PDB file of C-alpha atoms in Angstrom:
ATOM      1  CA  MET A   1      79.392 125.810  88.680  1.00 78.00           C
ATOM      2  CA  LYS A   2      79.768 122.286  87.509  1.00 88.00           C
ATOM      3  CA  PHE A   3      82.913 120.364  88.376  1.00 89.00           C
ATOM      4  CA  GLU A   4      84.159 116.858  87.841  1.00 93.00           C
ATOM      5  CA  MET A   5      86.249 114.776  90.400  1.00 94.00           C
ATOM      6  CA  VAL A   6      89.318 113.316  88.626  1.00 91.00           C
ATOM      7  CA  GLU A   7      91.803 111.462  90.839  1.00 89.00           C
ATOM      8  CA  GLN A   8      90.419 113.117  93.926  1.00 90.00           C
ATOM      9  CA  LEU A   9      90.755 116.680  92.267  1.00 89.00           C
ATOM     10  CA  PRO A  10      87.881 118.998  91.528  1.00 92.00           C
ATOM     11  CA  LEU A  11      88.272 120.097  87.782  1.00 93.00           C
ATOM     12  CA  VAL A  12      86.207 122.651  85.890  1.00 93.00           C
ATOM     13  CA  SER A  13      86.139 124.215  82.474  1.00 92.00           C
ATOM     14  CA  VAL A  14      86.688 127.960  82.399  1.00 89.00           C
ATOM     15  CA  GLU A  15      86.214 130.432  79.537  1.00 90.00           C
ATOM     16  CA  ILE A  16      88.742 133.358  79.749  1.00 87.00           C
ATOM     17  CA  GLU A  17      88.421 136.526  77.667  1.00 88.00           C
ATOM     18  CA  TYR A  18      91.576 138.675  77.186  1.00 85.00           C
ATOM     19  CA  ASN A  19      91.834 141.629  74.779  1.00 86.00           C
ATOM     20  CA  GLY A  20      88.530 140.587  73.107  1.00 90.00           C
ATOM     21  CA  MET A  21      89.621 137.046  72.410  1.00 90.00           C
ATOM     22  CA  LYS A  22      88.174 134.030  74.232  1.00 90.00           C
ATOM     23  CA  LYS A  23      89.557 130.628  75.098  1.00 90.00           C
ATOM     24  CA  THR A  24      88.010 127.689  77.004  1.00 90.00           C
ATOM     25  CA  PHE A  25      90.388 126.000  79.395  1.00 88.00           C
ATOM     26  CA  SER A  26      89.382 122.354  80.342  1.00 89.00           C
ATOM     27  CA  ASN A  27      90.473 120.415  83.419  1.00 87.00           C
ATOM     28  CA  VAL A  28      91.277 123.511  85.469  1.00 88.00           C
ATOM     29  CA  LEU A  29      91.966 122.556  89.097  1.00 88.00           C
ATOM     30  CA  LEU A  30      89.522 124.395  91.474  1.00 86.00           C
ATOM     31  CA  ASP A  31      91.736 125.219  94.375  1.00 85.00           C
ATOM     32  CA  THR A  32      90.157 127.902  96.655  1.00 81.00           C
ATOM     33  CA  GLY A  33      93.166 127.916  98.983  1.00 84.00           C
ATOM     34  CA  CYS A  34      95.758 128.611  96.247  1.00 79.00           C
ATOM     35  CA  ALA A  35      97.481 132.063  96.258  1.00 76.00           C
ATOM     36  CA  SER A  36      97.968 131.982  92.487  1.00 74.00           C
ATOM     37  CA  THR A  37      96.392 130.732  89.345  1.00 76.00           C
ATOM     38  CA  ILE A  38      98.071 128.184  86.912  1.00 76.00           C
ATOM     39  CA  LEU A  39      96.943 128.020  83.322  1.00 79.00           C
ATOM     40  CA  ASP A  40      98.340 126.216  80.298  1.00 80.00           C
ATOM     41  CA  THR A  41     100.760 128.647  78.797  1.00 81.00           C
ATOM     42  CA  ASP A  42     100.271 127.482  75.260  1.00 84.00           C
ATOM     43  CA  LEU A  43      96.508 128.108  75.482  1.00 84.00           C
ATOM     44  CA  CYS A  44      97.203 131.454  77.086  1.00 85.00           C
ATOM     45  CA  GLU A  45      99.477 132.475  74.349  1.00 87.00           C
ATOM     46  CA  GLU A  46      96.570 131.771  71.759  1.00 89.00           C
ATOM     47  CA  ILE A  47      94.673 134.768  73.229  1.00 89.00           C
ATOM     48  CA  GLY A  48      97.794 136.977  73.862  1.00 87.00           C
ATOM     49  CA  LEU A  49      97.937 136.366  77.581  1.00 82.00           C
ATOM     50  CA  LEU A  50     101.724 135.935  78.303  1.00 79.00           C
ATOM     51  CA  LEU A  51     103.570 134.202  81.122  1.00 71.00           C
ATOM     52  CA  ASP A  52     105.049 136.353  83.935  1.00 68.00           C
ATOM     53  CA  LEU A  53     108.577 134.889  84.141  1.00 69.00           C
ATOM     54  CA  GLU A  54     109.420 137.019  87.236  1.00 73.00           C
ATOM     55  CA  ASN A  55     106.709 135.568  89.633  1.00 65.00           C
ATOM     56  CA  PRO A  56     108.512 133.486  92.178  1.00 60.00           C
ATOM     57  CA  LEU A  57     105.370 131.357  92.670  1.00 59.00           C
ATOM     58  CA  GLN A  58     105.841 129.798  89.241  1.00 54.00           C
ATOM     59  CA  GLU A  59     108.556 127.481  90.312  1.00 55.00           C
ATOM     60  CA  ARG A  60     106.622 126.297  93.423  1.00 52.00           C
ATOM     61  CA  CYS A  61     103.599 125.482  91.296  1.00 59.00           C
ATOM     62  CA  MET A  62     105.480 123.676  88.497  1.00 62.00           C
ATOM     63  CA  GLU A  63     104.769 120.227  89.723  1.00 61.00           C
ATOM     64  CA  LEU A  64     101.054 120.889  89.941  1.00 65.00           C
ATOM     65  CA  ALA A  65     101.103 122.508  86.488  1.00 69.00           C
ATOM     66  CA  GLU A  66     102.694 119.366  85.092  1.00 68.00           C
ATOM     67  CA  LEU A  67      99.912 117.258  86.639  1.00 68.00           C
ATOM     68  CA  ILE A  68      97.303 119.291  85.209  1.00 71.00           C
ATOM     69  CA  SER A  69      99.051 119.177  81.747  1.00 73.00           C
ATOM     70  CA  GLU A  70      98.991 115.280  82.072  1.00 72.00           C
ATOM     71  CA  LEU A  71      95.277 115.314  82.838  1.00 73.00           C
ATOM     72  CA  ASN A  72      94.616 117.456  79.728  1.00 74.00           C
ATOM     73  CA  LYS A  73      96.239 114.795  77.559  1.00 75.00           C
ATOM     74  CA  LYS A  74      93.818 112.058  78.742  1.00 64.00           C
TER      75      LYS A  74
END
């Protein structure tokens, strides 16, 4: 797996297939100690993968998700 260090964070590109549709996610934080996975919800919706609004980890990970979103804009 190739990764790039950006602002001291290891980032990778990941291709996800869901229901026969594929999407490549860029600037995905490689965090082997995280208990959950955070992906750009807009990109997930493009392949039909929808957000679980009942997951309590979502709120705790919101700040990290915003950071990743900002990195994707660069």
